[in-house]
Amino acid sequence: MLDIKAIRQDFPILSREVNGKPLVYFDNAATAQKPKVVEEAIKNYYETINANIHRGVHTLSQLATDAYEESRLKIQQHVNAKHSHEIIFTAGTTFGINLVANGFGTLLKEGDEVIVSALEHHSNIVPWQFACERSGAKLRVIPMNLEGELILSEYDTLLSEKTKVVAITHISNALGTINPIKEIIIKAHAVGAAVLVDGAQATPHIKPDVIDLDCEFYVFSGHKICGPTGTGILYGKEEWLNKLPPYQGGGEMIKQVTFEKTTYACLPHKFEAGTPNISGGIVLGHAIDYLNGIGFDNIAAYEKELLDYGTARLLEIDGLKIYGTAKEKTSVISFNIANIHPYDIGVIVDKLGVAVRTGHHCTQPIMDFFEIPGTIRASFSFYNTKEEIDILVEAVKKAQTMLS
Ligand SMILES: *Cc1c(COP(=O)(O)O)cnc(C)c1O
C-alpha cells in the first residue's frame, strides 16, 4: 500500500494552482513531474562537484566522473544488463532510436526488411524510414485490431529471413496497450532479426529486465521516469554495439585521431561523443532510486486501480468512447466525445485546472486507423488520486455541456 499523501508531498508542483484551481496533472505520458530529491540532486551537483568528466586529473573532475559512472552502474542494475558498458547515456528515446537506426542504415541492404508496428510513436517510425531510404531496405508494419492490440498472426506472416530488425514499442503512449514483447522478440530471433524495444512508455511503470527479454536494444527517456529532460538510456548487447558504427564524431569517442585515420574508443565511449549532460546522467540515477524506493510492483498495482476507476467513471459520460481497450493495458485513457473536437475539451478542462494531452500524440497512423483527428488522453501516475479522476470527470461533463 502506498501512502499517496506522503508521496504527493515529494512533488512540490502538485500543490500549485492552475487558472485558480488545484492542478490535476494527467499528462504523465508526455512527461513526469519531478520529486524534490531530483531537484536537490541537480542543485547539489552544480554546487559541489560541477566539472567535466573523463578528462581532468583534478579532484572535482574525478568526483564528477565517479558520480557519472556510479549512475551508469545503477542503471545497469536497474535494467539488469550484463555489462555497464552496454549502458549508453543519450539525450532521450528519440536520440537512442536514431543512433541505432542510423547504424542499421549502413548495415542494411536492398532486399532486407525492417518491421515496426501500427502502435509506434513517430520516433520509432521516421528513423527507420531514413534507414530504409539509405539502404534500400523495406519497412513492414504489424497491423492492429480495434482494441488496439497487435495482430500477431500477421506478424508471423511478415517475418522471414529478409527481416533484419524488429523495432517495437513495449507500451503504446497513445492507447496504453502493453505489447507481448517477449513473444515478439522470440519470434524475431527465430528468423535471425535483431530487436529494438522502445521502452519510453514502459519504464515509468515497469522495471525492464533486458536479460530476460533478450532484446538487442532497449531505449528510454529520463524525463518520463521523474528524471531530467535531455537524458535517456540506450541499452545494447555488447556484440551489437560493437557492430554498429559510431553516431556522432568528436571528443571522448576516439582512441586516436590523425588526419588520415581515426580509431574509436571502446564502449560505452564510442557512442558518447562530446561533453554529455553530466548532471542529468547523475540525477537520472537518483530518479531511478526514488522510483525503486516506492517499488515498481506497488506502482503497477496502484496505477491499475486508477486505470480501472478512471475507465469506469469516464464511461458514465454519454457519448464518450475510449480508444485502446486492450486486455493488457497501462494507466492511459484515450477518449473522445461524440461530435466534439478533442482540442475544445482540452482547453475547457485546462481552465478547470486539469492538464490532459489532446491531439495525435505523435502517433498519426493510430489516429488514421481510427479515422479521428486525435483524442483526449489522460495518463495517470502513482502520485495521482481517485479524487483527481473525479475532478476530471466533472470537468469533461462541464465541457460537454458547454460545447453541445
Ligand atoms: C515519449 C515517447 C517517445 C519519445 O521520447 P522523447 O523523450 O521525446 O525522445 C518515443 N516513444 C514512446 C512510446 C514515447 O512515449
Short mmCIF file of C-alpha atoms and ligand atoms in Angstrom, two decimals:
data_model
loop_
_atom_site.label_atom_id
_atom_site.label_comp_id
_atom_site.label_asym_id
_atom_site.label_seq_id
_atom_site.Cartn_x
_atom_site.Cartn_y
_atom_site.Cartn_z
CA MET A 1 0.00 0.00 0.00
CA LEU A 2 1.33 3.40 -0.97
CA ASP A 3 0.96 6.48 1.18
CA ILE A 4 -0.14 8.74 -1.67
CA LYS A 5 -0.48 11.79 0.58
CA ALA A 6 3.16 11.47 1.62
CA ILE A 7 4.25 10.76 -1.96
CA ARG A 8 2.48 13.91 -3.17
CA GLN A 9 4.49 15.92 -0.66
CA ASP A 10 7.59 14.84 -2.58
CA PHE A 11 6.31 16.74 -5.66
CA PRO A 12 6.06 20.48 -4.94
CA ILE A 13 4.39 21.23 -8.29
CA LEU A 14 1.38 19.10 -7.37
CA SER A 15 0.28 21.64 -4.79
CA ARG A 16 0.18 24.58 -7.17
CA GLU A 17 -2.91 26.05 -8.72
CA VAL A 18 -3.62 26.48 -12.41
CA ASN A 19 -6.21 29.02 -13.54
CA GLY A 20 -7.25 29.43 -9.92
CA LYS A 21 -7.91 25.70 -9.45
CA PRO A 22 -5.77 23.00 -7.87
CA LEU A 23 -3.61 21.40 -10.54
CA VAL A 24 -4.70 17.94 -11.69
CA TYR A 25 -1.78 16.66 -13.72
CA PHE A 26 -2.86 13.89 -16.08
CA ASP A 27 -0.24 14.35 -18.79
CA ASN A 28 2.21 11.88 -17.32
CA ALA A 29 2.67 10.00 -20.59
CA ALA A 30 4.17 13.21 -22.03
CA THR A 31 6.46 13.88 -19.10
CA ALA A 32 6.51 13.04 -15.41
CA GLN A 33 6.77 15.57 -12.60
CA LYS A 34 9.98 15.65 -10.56
CA PRO A 35 10.34 14.80 -6.89
CA LYS A 36 12.30 17.07 -4.56
CA VAL A 37 15.19 14.59 -4.39
CA VAL A 38 15.72 15.12 -8.11
CA GLU A 39 15.66 18.91 -7.84
CA GLU A 40 18.05 18.75 -4.88
CA ALA A 41 20.42 16.40 -6.68
CA ILE A 42 20.65 18.85 -9.60
CA LYS A 43 21.41 21.73 -7.24
CA ASN A 44 23.84 19.64 -5.24
CA TYR A 45 25.75 18.64 -8.36
CA TYR A 46 26.24 22.24 -9.51
CA GLU A 47 27.04 23.50 -6.04
CA THR A 48 29.58 20.84 -5.09
CA ILE A 49 31.17 18.82 -7.92
CA ASN A 50 30.50 20.51 -11.27
CA ALA A 51 33.41 19.71 -13.63
CA ASN A 52 33.94 17.98 -16.96
CA ILE A 53 34.31 14.22 -16.77
CA HIS A 54 36.74 11.55 -18.01
CA ARG A 55 39.50 14.06 -18.69
CA GLY A 56 40.74 16.11 -15.76
CA VAL A 57 43.12 14.82 -13.12
CA HIS A 58 41.80 17.38 -10.68
CA THR A 59 39.61 16.42 -7.75
CA LEU A 60 36.30 17.84 -8.98
CA SER A 61 36.67 16.11 -12.33
CA GLN A 62 37.32 12.85 -10.51
CA LEU A 63 34.28 13.34 -8.28
CA ALA A 64 32.02 14.18 -11.22
CA THR A 65 33.37 11.21 -13.21
CA ASP A 66 32.81 8.87 -10.27
CA ALA A 67 29.24 10.09 -9.79
CA TYR A 68 28.50 9.74 -13.52
CA GLU A 69 29.91 6.22 -13.68
CA GLU A 70 28.14 5.22 -10.46
CA SER A 71 24.91 6.29 -12.10
CA ARG A 72 25.74 4.09 -15.10
CA LEU A 73 26.22 1.13 -12.74
CA LYS A 74 22.94 1.87 -11.02
CA ILE A 75 21.12 1.94 -14.37
CA GLN A 76 22.88 -1.27 -15.42
CA GLN A 77 21.49 -2.92 -12.29
CA HIS A 78 18.07 -1.39 -12.80
CA VAL A 79 17.65 -2.84 -16.30
CA ASN A 80 19.63 -5.98 -15.41
CA ALA A 81 22.25 -5.55 -18.15
CA LYS A 82 25.24 -7.86 -18.16
CA HIS A 83 27.89 -5.12 -18.55
CA SER A 84 27.96 -1.45 -17.56
CA HIS A 85 29.46 -0.58 -20.96
CA GLU A 86 26.21 -1.77 -22.53
CA ILE A 87 24.56 1.31 -20.97
CA ILE A 88 24.89 4.37 -23.22
CA PHE A 89 23.81 7.77 -21.93
CA THR A 90 21.71 9.60 -24.54
CA ALA A 91 19.52 12.67 -24.77
CA GLY A 92 16.36 10.52 -24.74
CA THR A 93 14.40 7.85 -26.54
CA THR A 94 14.38 9.73 -29.84
CA PHE A 95 18.15 10.06 -29.75
CA GLY A 96 18.63 6.38 -28.85
CA ILE A 97 16.43 5.13 -31.68
CA ASN A 98 18.12 7.46 -34.17
CA LEU A 99 21.52 6.21 -33.03
CA VAL A 100 20.56 2.58 -33.65
CA ALA A 101 18.57 3.18 -36.85
CA ASN A 102 21.36 5.31 -38.29
CA GLY A 103 23.75 2.43 -37.66
CA PHE A 104 21.42 -0.01 -39.36
CA GLY A 105 21.20 2.38 -42.30
CA THR A 106 24.79 1.35 -43.04
CA LEU A 107 24.32 -2.37 -42.26
CA LEU A 108 21.10 -3.00 -44.21
CA LYS A 109 20.96 -3.61 -47.93
CA GLU A 110 18.37 -3.88 -50.68
CA GLY A 111 16.05 -6.83 -50.11
CA ASP A 112 16.32 -6.55 -46.32
CA GLU A 113 13.26 -5.71 -44.27
CA VAL A 114 12.59 -3.73 -41.10
CA ILE A 115 9.42 -4.42 -39.13
CA VAL A 116 7.69 -1.82 -36.96
CA SER A 117 4.14 -1.86 -35.63
CA ALA A 118 0.94 0.12 -36.06
CA LEU A 119 1.34 1.30 -32.47
CA GLU A 120 4.64 3.13 -32.86
CA HIS A 121 5.41 6.68 -31.78
CA HIS A 122 6.73 8.74 -34.71
CA SER A 123 10.19 8.48 -33.20
CA ASN A 124 10.15 4.72 -33.81
CA ILE A 125 8.94 5.15 -37.40
CA VAL A 126 10.77 8.05 -39.00
CA PRO A 127 14.37 6.99 -38.12
CA TRP A 128 13.64 3.58 -39.69
CA GLN A 129 12.26 5.27 -42.80
CA PHE A 130 15.59 7.12 -43.02
CA ALA A 131 17.47 3.83 -42.64
CA CYS A 132 15.35 2.20 -45.35
CA GLU A 133 15.79 5.13 -47.73
CA ARG A 134 19.53 4.99 -47.25
CA SER A 135 19.89 1.26 -47.66
CA GLY A 136 17.08 0.24 -49.99
CA ALA A 137 15.53 -1.94 -47.27
CA LYS A 138 11.75 -2.15 -46.94
CA LEU A 139 9.60 -1.09 -43.98
CA ARG A 140 6.82 -3.50 -42.98
CA VAL A 141 4.14 -2.83 -40.38
CA ILE A 142 2.42 -5.20 -37.94
CA PRO A 143 -1.26 -4.19 -38.01
CA MET A 144 -3.56 -3.87 -35.00
CA ASN A 145 -7.18 -4.66 -34.22
CA LEU A 146 -9.94 -2.33 -32.99
CA GLU A 147 -8.95 -2.92 -29.37
CA GLY A 148 -5.51 -1.52 -30.14
CA GLU A 149 -3.75 -4.88 -29.87
CA LEU A 150 -1.21 -6.03 -32.41
CA ILE A 151 -2.34 -8.91 -34.63
CA LEU A 152 0.39 -11.44 -34.03
CA SER A 153 -0.72 -13.84 -36.74
CA GLU A 154 0.00 -11.02 -39.21
CA TYR A 155 3.39 -10.55 -37.59
CA ASP A 156 4.10 -14.23 -38.26
CA THR A 157 3.43 -13.74 -41.95
CA LEU A 158 5.64 -10.64 -42.14
CA LEU A 159 8.63 -12.38 -40.57
CA SER A 160 11.12 -14.02 -42.91
CA GLU A 161 14.83 -14.40 -43.40
CA LYS A 162 14.66 -10.93 -45.02
CA THR A 163 13.75 -9.41 -41.64
CA LYS A 164 16.85 -7.83 -40.12
CA VAL A 165 15.34 -5.62 -37.43
CA VAL A 166 12.10 -5.51 -35.49
CA ALA A 167 11.57 -2.14 -33.80
CA ILE A 168 8.64 -2.24 -31.45
CA THR A 169 7.19 -0.26 -28.60
CA HIS A 170 6.86 -2.02 -25.24
CA ILE A 171 3.78 0.07 -24.32
CA SER A 172 1.77 2.38 -26.59
CA ASN A 173 1.83 6.02 -25.50
CA ALA A 174 -1.45 6.77 -27.29
CA LEU A 175 -3.56 3.77 -26.24
CA GLY A 176 -1.75 2.22 -23.29
CA THR A 177 -1.55 -1.24 -24.90
CA ILE A 178 1.14 -3.43 -23.35
CA ASN A 179 2.60 -5.48 -26.17
CA PRO A 180 3.53 -9.16 -25.67
CA ILE A 181 7.09 -8.07 -26.11
CA LYS A 182 8.77 -11.31 -25.11
CA GLU A 183 6.83 -13.35 -27.63
CA ILE A 184 7.58 -10.73 -30.30
CA ILE A 185 11.31 -10.95 -29.52
CA ILE A 186 11.39 -14.76 -29.56
CA LYS A 187 9.70 -14.80 -32.96
CA ALA A 188 12.13 -12.20 -34.35
CA HIS A 189 15.09 -14.21 -33.11
CA ALA A 190 13.74 -17.31 -34.81
CA VAL A 191 14.40 -15.63 -38.19
CA GLY A 192 17.68 -14.09 -37.03
CA ALA A 193 16.41 -10.50 -36.66
CA ALA A 194 17.63 -8.05 -34.02
CA VAL A 195 15.06 -6.32 -31.84
CA LEU A 196 14.92 -2.75 -30.60
CA VAL A 197 12.36 -2.11 -27.87
CA ASP A 198 11.06 1.43 -27.37
CA GLY A 199 10.69 1.47 -23.60
CA ALA A 200 9.76 5.16 -23.23
CA GLN A 201 6.26 4.41 -22.07
CA ALA A 202 7.04 1.19 -20.22
CA THR A 203 9.83 2.36 -17.91
CA PRO A 204 7.56 4.63 -15.80
CA HIS A 205 5.52 1.55 -14.88
CA ILE A 206 7.78 -1.49 -15.22
CA LYS A 207 11.34 -2.33 -14.26
CA PRO A 208 12.77 -3.68 -17.52
CA ASP A 209 14.85 -6.85 -17.47
CA VAL A 210 16.91 -6.88 -20.64
CA ILE A 211 18.41 -10.30 -19.95
CA ASP A 212 15.01 -11.85 -19.52
CA LEU A 213 13.65 -10.02 -22.58
CA ASP A 214 16.81 -10.89 -24.52
CA CYS A 215 16.31 -7.84 -26.78
CA GLU A 216 19.30 -6.42 -28.65
CA PHE A 217 18.41 -2.82 -27.77
CA TYR A 218 16.19 -1.16 -25.19
CA VAL A 219 15.74 2.62 -25.14
CA PHE A 220 14.01 5.02 -22.78
CA SER A 221 13.83 8.66 -21.66
CA GLY A 222 14.81 10.09 -18.28
CA HIS A 223 12.08 12.72 -18.18
CA LYS A 224 9.26 10.18 -18.23
CA ILE A 225 10.64 8.43 -15.13
CA CYS A 226 10.87 11.52 -12.91
CA GLY A 227 14.36 12.39 -14.18
CA PRO A 228 15.61 15.50 -16.01
CA THR A 229 14.74 16.32 -19.61
CA GLY A 230 17.54 15.76 -22.10
CA THR A 231 18.52 12.44 -20.54
CA GLY A 232 17.96 8.91 -21.70
CA ILE A 233 19.43 5.46 -21.94
CA LEU A 234 20.26 3.15 -24.78
CA TYR A 235 20.93 -0.39 -23.65
CA GLY A 236 22.56 -2.52 -26.33
CA LYS A 237 24.03 -6.00 -26.28
CA GLU A 238 27.79 -5.68 -26.39
CA GLU A 239 28.20 -7.52 -29.69
CA TRP A 240 25.60 -5.28 -31.35
CA LEU A 241 27.05 -2.05 -30.01
CA ASN A 242 30.39 -3.21 -31.39
CA LYS A 243 28.78 -3.95 -34.75
CA LEU A 244 27.12 -0.53 -35.11
CA PRO A 245 29.19 2.41 -36.39
CA PRO A 246 29.59 5.48 -34.15
CA TYR A 247 26.77 8.01 -34.44
CA GLN A 248 28.49 11.30 -33.72
CA GLY A 249 32.16 12.13 -34.05
CA GLY A 250 34.08 14.33 -31.65
CA GLY A 251 35.83 14.33 -28.33
CA GLU A 252 35.52 11.44 -25.88
CA MET A 253 34.58 8.87 -28.57
CA ILE A 254 38.05 8.41 -30.06
CA LYS A 255 41.10 6.33 -29.27
CA GLN A 256 43.47 8.07 -31.64
CA VAL A 257 42.98 10.86 -34.15
CA THR A 258 45.20 11.72 -37.07
CA PHE A 259 44.14 13.49 -40.25
CA GLU A 260 44.49 10.18 -42.11
CA LYS A 261 42.57 7.87 -39.81
CA THR A 262 40.76 7.90 -36.50
CA THR A 263 40.23 4.88 -34.30
CA TYR A 264 37.31 4.77 -31.92
CA ALA A 265 37.20 4.46 -28.19
CA CYS A 266 35.78 1.31 -26.66
CA LEU A 267 32.25 1.04 -25.29
CA PRO A 268 30.45 2.96 -23.95
CA HIS A 269 32.53 5.98 -25.02
CA LYS A 270 32.28 5.15 -28.73
CA PHE A 271 28.67 6.40 -28.58
CA GLU A 272 29.17 9.27 -26.15
CA ALA A 273 30.87 11.98 -28.22
CA GLY A 274 31.38 15.38 -26.64
CA THR A 275 30.59 16.65 -23.17
CA PRO A 276 27.42 14.88 -22.11
CA ASN A 277 24.57 16.06 -19.87
CA ILE A 278 26.66 15.28 -16.79
CA SER A 279 24.29 16.46 -14.10
CA GLY A 280 21.39 14.89 -16.00
CA GLY A 281 23.08 11.50 -16.15
CA ILE A 282 23.91 11.60 -12.46
CA VAL A 283 20.46 12.78 -11.44
CA LEU A 284 18.75 10.13 -13.57
CA GLY A 285 20.29 7.64 -11.15
CA HIS A 286 18.65 9.50 -8.26
CA ALA A 287 15.27 9.42 -10.04
CA ILE A 288 15.58 5.65 -10.50
CA ASP A 289 16.49 5.27 -6.82
CA TYR A 290 13.38 7.23 -5.93
CA LEU A 291 11.11 5.01 -8.05
CA ASN A 292 12.70 1.84 -6.73
CA GLY A 293 12.14 3.20 -3.23
CA ILE A 294 8.42 3.34 -3.97
CA GLY A 295 8.62 -0.02 -5.73
CA PHE A 296 7.51 -0.87 -9.24
CA ASP A 297 5.15 -3.59 -8.02
CA ASN A 298 3.39 -1.02 -5.82
CA ILE A 299 3.33 1.48 -8.68
CA ALA A 300 1.81 -1.03 -11.11
CA ALA A 301 -0.84 -2.21 -8.64
CA TYR A 302 -1.92 1.32 -7.71
CA GLU A 303 -1.94 2.58 -11.29
CA LYS A 304 -4.12 -0.40 -12.27
CA GLU A 305 -6.59 0.74 -9.62
CA LEU A 306 -6.56 4.25 -11.10
CA LEU A 307 -6.99 2.86 -14.61
CA ASP A 308 -9.99 0.74 -13.63
CA TYR A 309 -11.57 3.56 -11.66
CA GLY A 310 -10.93 6.14 -14.37
CA THR A 311 -12.27 3.87 -17.12
CA ALA A 312 -15.48 3.16 -15.21
CA ARG A 313 -16.03 6.80 -14.27
CA LEU A 314 -15.36 8.20 -17.75
CA LEU A 315 -17.67 5.65 -19.35
CA GLU A 316 -20.51 7.15 -17.30
CA ILE A 317 -20.37 10.11 -19.68
CA ASP A 318 -22.86 9.92 -22.55
CA GLY A 319 -21.24 9.62 -25.96
CA LEU A 320 -17.77 9.03 -24.58
CA LYS A 321 -15.69 6.49 -26.42
CA ILE A 322 -12.40 5.05 -25.22
CA TYR A 323 -9.77 4.20 -27.82
CA GLY A 324 -7.49 1.39 -26.73
CA THR A 325 -9.26 -1.37 -24.86
CA ALA A 326 -6.54 -3.99 -24.87
CA LYS A 327 -6.65 -6.67 -22.19
CA GLU A 328 -3.11 -5.77 -21.18
CA LYS A 329 -3.09 -2.05 -20.66
CA THR A 330 -1.33 0.59 -18.60
CA SER A 331 -2.80 3.72 -16.98
CA VAL A 332 -3.50 5.68 -20.17
CA ILE A 333 -7.05 6.51 -21.26
CA SER A 334 -7.54 7.99 -24.72
CA PHE A 335 -11.06 9.12 -25.44
CA ASN A 336 -13.35 11.32 -27.48
CA ILE A 337 -16.87 12.59 -27.04
CA ALA A 338 -19.27 12.33 -29.96
CA ASN A 339 -19.32 15.42 -32.20
CA ILE A 340 -16.83 17.43 -30.11
CA HIS A 341 -13.25 18.15 -31.16
CA PRO A 342 -10.73 16.87 -28.58
CA TYR A 343 -8.90 20.21 -28.59
CA ASP A 344 -12.02 22.07 -27.41
CA ILE A 345 -12.40 19.73 -24.44
CA GLY A 346 -8.70 20.10 -23.59
CA VAL A 347 -9.00 23.90 -23.49
CA ILE A 348 -12.01 23.87 -21.20
CA VAL A 349 -10.70 21.27 -18.74
CA ASP A 350 -7.44 23.25 -18.55
CA LYS A 351 -9.47 26.25 -17.38
CA LEU A 352 -10.63 23.95 -14.58
CA GLY A 353 -7.06 23.04 -13.62
CA VAL A 354 -6.90 19.69 -15.40
CA ALA A 355 -3.88 19.01 -17.63
CA VAL A 356 -4.57 16.41 -20.33
CA ARG A 357 -3.00 15.92 -23.70
CA THR A 358 -5.06 16.43 -26.83
CA GLY A 359 -4.05 15.67 -30.39
CA HIS A 360 -2.41 12.80 -32.22
CA HIS A 361 0.21 12.07 -29.51
CA CYS A 362 2.96 11.67 -32.15
CA THR A 363 1.09 8.61 -33.42
CA GLN A 364 -0.71 9.80 -36.55
CA PRO A 365 -1.03 6.28 -38.01
CA ILE A 366 -3.08 5.25 -34.95
CA MET A 367 -5.39 8.26 -35.41
CA ASP A 368 -5.73 7.41 -39.13
CA PHE A 369 -6.61 3.83 -38.21
CA PHE A 370 -9.49 5.04 -36.03
CA GLU A 371 -10.31 7.82 -38.56
CA ILE A 372 -10.14 10.55 -35.94
CA PRO A 373 -8.10 13.78 -35.76
CA GLY A 374 -6.89 12.99 -32.28
CA THR A 375 -8.00 12.06 -28.80
CA ILE A 376 -8.06 13.46 -25.30
CA ARG A 377 -5.52 11.48 -23.31
CA ALA A 378 -5.50 11.23 -19.54
CA SER A 379 -2.45 9.36 -18.29
CA PHE A 380 -2.13 8.54 -14.59
CA SER A 381 0.94 8.25 -12.42
CA PHE A 382 1.46 6.80 -8.94
CA TYR A 383 1.10 10.30 -7.43
CA ASN A 384 -2.42 10.78 -8.84
CA THR A 385 -5.61 10.04 -6.92
CA LYS A 386 -9.18 8.91 -7.48
CA GLU A 387 -10.34 12.33 -6.26
CA GLU A 388 -8.43 13.86 -9.14
CA ILE A 389 -10.16 11.47 -11.54
CA ASP A 390 -13.48 12.70 -10.16
CA ILE A 391 -12.40 16.26 -10.94
CA LEU A 392 -11.51 15.22 -14.50
CA VAL A 393 -14.89 13.57 -14.98
CA GLU A 394 -16.75 16.64 -13.73
CA ALA A 395 -14.60 18.89 -15.92
CA VAL A 396 -15.28 16.78 -19.02
CA LYS A 397 -19.01 16.78 -18.28
CA LYS A 398 -18.94 20.55 -17.95
CA ALA A 399 -17.07 20.88 -21.23
CA GLN A 400 -19.60 18.61 -22.90
CA THR A 401 -22.49 20.76 -21.67
CA MET A 402 -20.79 23.94 -22.84
CA LEU A 403 -19.91 22.55 -26.27
CA SER A 404 -23.13 20.80 -27.22
C1 LIG B 1 7.75 9.85 -25.38
C2 LIG B 1 7.93 8.71 -26.29
C3 LIG B 1 8.95 8.69 -27.25
C4 LIG B 1 9.86 9.86 -27.46
O1 LIG B 1 10.58 10.16 -26.32
P1 LIG B 1 11.42 11.52 -26.23
O2 LIG B 1 11.70 11.63 -24.77
O3 LIG B 1 10.54 12.61 -26.74
O4 LIG B 1 12.64 11.33 -27.05
C5 LIG B 1 9.07 7.58 -28.03
N1 LIG B 1 8.28 6.52 -27.90
C6 LIG B 1 7.29 6.49 -26.99
C7 LIG B 1 6.44 5.26 -26.87
C8 LIG B 1 7.07 7.58 -26.16
O5 LIG B 1 6.08 7.56 -25.27
#
